Amino acid sequence: MLVVAGANAVVLARTHGRIHSAVADVDRAEVAIVPGALVKPDGNMSAMLRDRIAGAVALYRAGTVTRILVSGDHHRLGYDETDTMRDAVLAAGVPAEAVFTDYAGFDTWSTMQRARQVFDVRSAVIVTQGFHAARAVDLGLAAGIATQGLTVGGSYGRKGRESSVREVLARVKGLGEATFRPAVVLGPELPITGAGPRSWGPIDPEAPLPVVRPEASVEDARSS
């Protein structure tokens, strides 16, 4: 109990003042990072994921960020958090060149390390729920990113309560990752200052819904 309480105290103290609930309170940054969450078998996003996407789009529209990086789990065909998030951002009117995809965001530490090492992110706003924000921001800082958090969403009923309880233990794991910095899956560098479609993968043939892409923008970006 002392270890759990101590780890939570450290994480919360290190992120104090860096987490905001309103877009207007967030300082300008390079990119909004959207960590993955559940995508349903029919291809629809969970409520938590929808709220994260909405928050990132709001930051982009406000001019607080110029890029959006969606980072999720696509370790098997048919389950694709990343492209689902990307397509939702595009559908909201964000241009393709500003939308980056990370297919190996298997956990929060992987997302932050890859943001720094693969995408060369220097400053970011992590868009997530309140229960997750402190750990996400702390891991972003540990990865070498000037990190803020924007909290989104509501209570989410039982799911939200369960997530809040699990997060108390997850902060112990997060503090260990921030301290010992375990290796993560990396890959070719894709600087966030470039064109977003360079980071997009092939269409998942087992995805439950068709993927619609602005092909002209993709080809323009790839030829640039």
PDB file of C-alpha atoms in Angstrom, residues 9-184:
ATOM      1  CA  ALA A   9       1.908  10.859  -5.131  1.00  0.00           C
ATOM      2  CA  VAL A  10       5.055  11.186  -7.254  1.00  0.00           C
ATOM      3  CA  VAL A  11       3.206  10.992 -10.584  1.00  0.00           C
ATOM      4  CA  LEU A  12       0.541  13.468  -9.506  1.00  0.00           C
ATOM      5  CA  ALA A  13       3.111  15.902  -8.103  1.00  0.00           C
ATOM      6  CA  ARG A  14       5.302  15.817 -11.220  1.00  0.00           C
ATOM      7  CA  THR A  15       2.363  16.617 -13.497  1.00  0.00           C
ATOM      8  CA  HIS A  16       0.708  19.262 -11.328  1.00  0.00           C
ATOM      9  CA  GLY A  17      -0.173  22.328 -13.392  1.00  0.00           C
ATOM     10  CA  ARG A  18       0.354  20.558 -16.722  1.00  0.00           C
ATOM     11  CA  ILE A  19      -3.149  19.101 -17.071  1.00  0.00           C
ATOM     12  CA  HIS A  20      -6.063  21.214 -18.293  1.00  0.00           C
ATOM     13  CA  SER A  21      -9.762  20.664 -18.892  1.00  0.00           C
ATOM     14  CA  ALA A  22     -10.307  23.514 -21.395  1.00  0.00           C
ATOM     15  CA  VAL A  23      -8.689  24.046 -24.789  1.00  0.00           C
ATOM     16  CA  ALA A  24      -8.243  27.741 -24.028  1.00  0.00           C
ATOM     17  CA  ASP A  25      -5.943  26.922 -21.092  1.00  0.00           C
ATOM     18  CA  VAL A  26      -3.523  24.798 -23.149  1.00  0.00           C
ATOM     19  CA  ASP A  27      -0.270  26.341 -24.399  1.00  0.00           C
ATOM     20  CA  ARG A  28       0.669  25.991 -28.071  1.00  0.00           C
ATOM     21  CA  ALA A  29       2.476  22.764 -28.960  1.00  0.00           C
ATOM     22  CA  GLU A  30       3.556  20.862 -32.059  1.00  0.00           C
ATOM     23  CA  VAL A  31       1.091  18.034 -31.859  1.00  0.00           C
ATOM     24  CA  ALA A  32      -1.939  16.553 -30.133  1.00  0.00           C
ATOM     25  CA  ILE A  33      -1.282  12.908 -29.249  1.00  0.00           C
ATOM     26  CA  VAL A  34      -4.332  10.650 -29.048  1.00  0.00           C
ATOM     27  CA  PRO A  35      -3.678   7.327 -27.248  1.00  0.00           C
ATOM     28  CA  GLY A  36      -5.734   4.403 -28.494  1.00  0.00           C
ATOM     29  CA  ALA A  37      -8.763   2.913 -26.770  1.00  0.00           C
ATOM     30  CA  LEU A  38     -11.397   0.317 -27.572  1.00  0.00           C
ATOM     31  CA  VAL A  39     -12.780  -0.021 -31.095  1.00  0.00           C
ATOM     32  CA  LYS A  40     -15.912  -2.188 -31.181  1.00  0.00           C
ATOM     33  CA  PRO A  41     -16.238  -5.258 -33.445  1.00  0.00           C
ATOM     34  CA  ASP A  42     -18.491  -3.270 -35.797  1.00  0.00           C
ATOM     35  CA  GLY A  43     -15.710  -0.713 -36.311  1.00  0.00           C
ATOM     36  CA  ASN A  44     -17.255   2.024 -34.171  1.00  0.00           C
ATOM     37  CA  MET A  45     -15.189   3.838 -31.582  1.00  0.00           C
ATOM     38  CA  SER A  46     -15.923   3.518 -27.878  1.00  0.00           C
ATOM     39  CA  ALA A  47     -17.207   6.626 -26.106  1.00  0.00           C
ATOM     40  CA  MET A  48     -13.794   7.217 -24.548  1.00  0.00           C
ATOM     41  CA  LEU A  49     -12.055   7.130 -27.908  1.00  0.00           C
ATOM     42  CA  ARG A  50     -14.644   9.398 -29.537  1.00  0.00           C
ATOM     43  CA  ASP A  51     -14.080  11.971 -26.809  1.00  0.00           C
ATOM     44  CA  ARG A  52     -10.312  11.837 -27.289  1.00  0.00           C
ATOM     45  CA  ILE A  53     -10.662  12.417 -31.023  1.00  0.00           C
ATOM     46  CA  ALA A  54     -13.049  15.320 -30.448  1.00  0.00           C
ATOM     47  CA  GLY A  55     -10.559  16.927 -28.058  1.00  0.00           C
ATOM     48  CA  ALA A  56      -7.681  16.624 -30.522  1.00  0.00           C
ATOM     49  CA  VAL A  57      -9.763  18.123 -33.332  1.00  0.00           C
ATOM     50  CA  ALA A  58     -10.753  21.009 -31.052  1.00  0.00           C
ATOM     51  CA  LEU A  59      -7.066  21.718 -30.351  1.00  0.00           C
ATOM     52  CA  TYR A  60      -6.302  21.725 -34.071  1.00  0.00           C
ATOM     53  CA  ARG A  61      -9.213  24.029 -34.908  1.00  0.00           C
ATOM     54  CA  ALA A  62      -8.141  26.421 -32.150  1.00  0.00           C
ATOM     55  CA  GLY A  63      -4.640  26.619 -33.624  1.00  0.00           C
ATOM     56  CA  THR A  64      -3.114  25.217 -30.434  1.00  0.00           C
ATOM     57  CA  VAL A  65      -1.485  22.379 -32.411  1.00  0.00           C
ATOM     58  CA  THR A  66      -0.631  21.955 -36.098  1.00  0.00           C
ATOM     59  CA  ARG A  67      -0.454  18.165 -36.146  1.00  0.00           C
ATOM     60  CA  ILE A  68      -2.439  15.244 -34.721  1.00  0.00           C
ATOM     61  CA  LEU A  69      -0.744  11.904 -33.953  1.00  0.00           C
ATOM     62  CA  VAL A  70      -3.086   8.958 -33.354  1.00  0.00           C
ATOM     63  CA  SER A  71      -1.318   6.088 -31.630  1.00  0.00           C
ATOM     64  CA  GLY A  72      -2.984   2.732 -31.115  1.00  0.00           C
ATOM     65  CA  ASP A  73      -2.969  -1.030 -31.403  1.00  0.00           C
ATOM     66  CA  HIS A  74      -2.965  -2.711 -34.813  1.00  0.00           C
ATOM     67  CA  HIS A  75      -1.099  -5.905 -33.980  1.00  0.00           C
ATOM     68  CA  ARG A  76      -3.560  -8.119 -35.861  1.00  0.00           C
ATOM     69  CA  LEU A  77      -5.795  -7.849 -38.908  1.00  0.00           C
ATOM     70  CA  GLY A  78      -9.380  -6.920 -38.194  1.00  0.00           C
ATOM     71  CA  TYR A  79      -8.635  -4.841 -35.093  1.00  0.00           C
ATOM     72  CA  ASP A  80      -7.394  -1.399 -36.053  1.00  0.00           C
ATOM     73  CA  GLU A  81      -7.511   1.392 -33.511  1.00  0.00           C
ATOM     74  CA  THR A  82      -5.105   3.575 -35.460  1.00  0.00           C
ATOM     75  CA  ASP A  83      -6.808   3.813 -38.847  1.00  0.00           C
ATOM     76  CA  THR A  84     -10.200   4.136 -37.156  1.00  0.00           C
ATOM     77  CA  MET A  85      -8.929   7.168 -35.274  1.00  0.00           C
ATOM     78  CA  ARG A  86      -7.224   8.616 -38.340  1.00  0.00           C
ATOM     79  CA  ASP A  87     -10.369   8.319 -40.439  1.00  0.00           C
ATOM     80  CA  ALA A  88     -12.413  10.048 -37.717  1.00  0.00           C
ATOM     81  CA  VAL A  89      -9.950  12.940 -37.641  1.00  0.00           C
ATOM     82  CA  LEU A  90     -10.066  13.247 -41.434  1.00  0.00           C
ATOM     83  CA  ALA A  91     -13.864  13.118 -41.397  1.00  0.00           C
ATOM     84  CA  ALA A  92     -13.822  16.074 -38.984  1.00  0.00           C
ATOM     85  CA  GLY A  93     -12.077  18.142 -41.651  1.00  0.00           C
ATOM     86  CA  VAL A  94      -8.439  18.010 -40.552  1.00  0.00           C
ATOM     87  CA  PRO A  95      -6.247  17.880 -43.696  1.00  0.00           C
ATOM     88  CA  ALA A  96      -4.437  14.622 -44.423  1.00  0.00           C
ATOM     89  CA  GLU A  97      -1.012  16.264 -44.293  1.00  0.00           C
ATOM     90  CA  ALA A  98      -1.570  17.080 -40.613  1.00  0.00           C
ATOM     91  CA  VAL A  99      -2.639  13.577 -39.497  1.00  0.00           C
ATOM     92  CA  PHE A 100      -0.004  11.029 -38.450  1.00  0.00           C
ATOM     93  CA  THR A 101      -0.505   7.370 -37.508  1.00  0.00           C
ATOM     94  CA  ASP A 102       1.442   5.203 -35.056  1.00  0.00           C
ATOM     95  CA  TYR A 103       0.528   1.521 -35.350  1.00  0.00           C
ATOM     96  CA  ALA A 104       2.702   0.317 -32.460  1.00  0.00           C
ATOM     97  CA  GLY A 105       1.237   2.323 -29.605  1.00  0.00           C
ATOM     98  CA  PHE A 106       0.663  -0.833 -27.603  1.00  0.00           C
ATOM     99  CA  ASP A 107       0.710   1.033 -24.295  1.00  0.00           C
ATOM    100  CA  THR A 108       1.220   4.583 -23.049  1.00  0.00           C
ATOM    101  CA  TRP A 109       4.990   4.238 -22.664  1.00  0.00           C
ATOM    102  CA  SER A 110       5.319   2.919 -26.225  1.00  0.00           C
ATOM    103  CA  THR A 111       3.228   5.823 -27.523  1.00  0.00           C
ATOM    104  CA  MET A 112       5.410   8.415 -25.811  1.00  0.00           C
ATOM    105  CA  GLN A 113       8.755   6.849 -26.652  1.00  0.00           C
ATOM    106  CA  ARG A 114       7.769   6.409 -30.285  1.00  0.00           C
ATOM    107  CA  ALA A 115       6.445   9.972 -30.446  1.00  0.00           C
ATOM    108  CA  ARG A 116       9.881  11.224 -29.420  1.00  0.00           C
ATOM    109  CA  GLN A 117      12.147   8.754 -31.231  1.00  0.00           C
ATOM    110  CA  VAL A 118      10.181   7.912 -34.382  1.00  0.00           C
ATOM    111  CA  PHE A 119       8.189  11.105 -34.939  1.00  0.00           C
ATOM    112  CA  ASP A 120      10.704  13.543 -33.388  1.00  0.00           C
ATOM    113  CA  VAL A 121       8.013  15.236 -31.305  1.00  0.00           C
ATOM    114  CA  ARG A 122       9.391  17.943 -29.035  1.00  0.00           C
ATOM    115  CA  SER A 123       6.170  19.362 -27.546  1.00  0.00           C
ATOM    116  CA  ALA A 124       2.758  17.748 -27.268  1.00  0.00           C
ATOM    117  CA  VAL A 125      -0.690  17.824 -25.728  1.00  0.00           C
ATOM    118  CA  ILE A 126      -1.939  14.386 -24.738  1.00  0.00           C
ATOM    119  CA  VAL A 127      -5.712  14.142 -25.119  1.00  0.00           C
ATOM    120  CA  THR A 128      -7.219  11.591 -22.762  1.00  0.00           C
ATOM    121  CA  GLN A 129      -9.560  11.064 -19.828  1.00  0.00           C
ATOM    122  CA  GLY A 130      -8.843  12.563 -16.436  1.00  0.00           C
ATOM    123  CA  PHE A 131      -7.987   9.257 -14.766  1.00  0.00           C
ATOM    124  CA  HIS A 132      -5.270   8.579 -17.380  1.00  0.00           C
ATOM    125  CA  ALA A 133      -3.876  12.075 -17.869  1.00  0.00           C
ATOM    126  CA  ALA A 134      -1.293  12.233 -15.056  1.00  0.00           C
ATOM    127  CA  ARG A 135       0.416   8.976 -16.027  1.00  0.00           C
ATOM    128  CA  ALA A 136       0.368   9.870 -19.726  1.00  0.00           C
ATOM    129  CA  VAL A 137       1.867  13.303 -19.135  1.00  0.00           C
ATOM    130  CA  ASP A 138       4.498  11.913 -16.765  1.00  0.00           C
ATOM    131  CA  LEU A 139       5.574   9.309 -19.332  1.00  0.00           C
ATOM    132  CA  GLY A 140       5.686  11.981 -22.020  1.00  0.00           C
ATOM    133  CA  LEU A 141       8.031  14.031 -19.871  1.00  0.00           C
ATOM    134  CA  ALA A 142      10.171  10.953 -19.190  1.00  0.00           C
ATOM    135  CA  ALA A 143      10.437  10.367 -22.942  1.00  0.00           C
ATOM    136  CA  GLY A 144      11.864  13.860 -23.403  1.00  0.00           C
ATOM    137  CA  ILE A 145       8.753  15.678 -24.656  1.00  0.00           C
ATOM    138  CA  ALA A 146       7.497  18.989 -23.265  1.00  0.00           C
ATOM    139  CA  THR A 147       4.104  17.577 -22.389  1.00  0.00           C
ATOM    140  CA  GLN A 148       0.710  18.905 -21.345  1.00  0.00           C
ATOM    141  CA  GLY A 149      -2.581  17.086 -20.938  1.00  0.00           C
ATOM    142  CA  LEU A 150      -6.116  17.923 -22.053  1.00  0.00           C
ATOM    143  CA  THR A 151      -8.780  15.967 -20.217  1.00  0.00           C
ATOM    144  CA  VAL A 152     -11.983  15.039 -22.024  1.00  0.00           C
ATOM    145  CA  GLY A 153     -15.233  13.171 -21.398  1.00  0.00           C
ATOM    146  CA  GLY A 154     -17.413  12.404 -18.431  1.00  0.00           C
ATOM    147  CA  SER A 155     -17.869   9.573 -15.952  1.00  0.00           C
ATOM    148  CA  TYR A 156     -18.564   6.670 -18.409  1.00  0.00           C
ATOM    149  CA  GLY A 157     -20.529   4.840 -15.719  1.00  0.00           C
ATOM    150  CA  ARG A 158     -19.135   1.529 -14.458  1.00  0.00           C
ATOM    151  CA  LYS A 159     -16.449   1.465 -17.147  1.00  0.00           C
ATOM    152  CA  GLY A 160     -15.149   4.812 -15.956  1.00  0.00           C
ATOM    153  CA  ARG A 161     -15.139   3.744 -12.318  1.00  0.00           C
ATOM    154  CA  GLU A 162     -13.260   0.544 -13.140  1.00  0.00           C
ATOM    155  CA  SER A 163     -10.723   2.454 -15.204  1.00  0.00           C
ATOM    156  CA  SER A 164     -10.128   4.917 -12.372  1.00  0.00           C
ATOM    157  CA  VAL A 165      -9.431   2.084  -9.933  1.00  0.00           C
ATOM    158  CA  ARG A 166      -7.062   0.317 -12.337  1.00  0.00           C
ATOM    159  CA  GLU A 167      -5.203   3.547 -12.936  1.00  0.00           C
ATOM    160  CA  VAL A 168      -4.133   3.704  -9.296  1.00  0.00           C
ATOM    161  CA  LEU A 169      -2.114   0.533  -9.901  1.00  0.00           C
ATOM    162  CA  ALA A 170      -1.109   1.531 -13.439  1.00  0.00           C
ATOM    163  CA  ARG A 171       0.698   4.582 -12.046  1.00  0.00           C
ATOM    164  CA  VAL A 172       3.043   2.234 -10.191  1.00  0.00           C
ATOM    165  CA  LYS A 173       3.915   0.562 -13.501  1.00  0.00           C
ATOM    166  CA  GLY A 174       4.178   3.966 -15.160  1.00  0.00           C
ATOM    167  CA  LEU A 175       6.605   5.258 -12.544  1.00  0.00           C
ATOM    168  CA  GLY A 176       8.746   2.168 -13.132  1.00  0.00           C
ATOM    169  CA  GLU A 177       8.742   2.822 -16.889  1.00  0.00           C
ATOM    170  CA  ALA A 178       9.623   6.476 -16.382  1.00  0.00           C
ATOM    171  CA  THR A 179      12.494   5.450 -14.107  1.00  0.00           C
ATOM    172  CA  PHE A 180      13.972   2.438 -15.920  1.00  0.00           C
ATOM    173  CA  ARG A 181      12.864   3.349 -19.485  1.00  0.00           C
ATOM    174  CA  PRO A 182      12.349  -0.102 -21.013  1.00  0.00           C
ATOM    175  CA  ALA A 183      12.933  -0.500 -24.750  1.00  0.00           C
ATOM    176  CA  VAL A 184       9.976  -0.299 -27.135  1.00  0.00           C
TER     177      VAL A 184
END
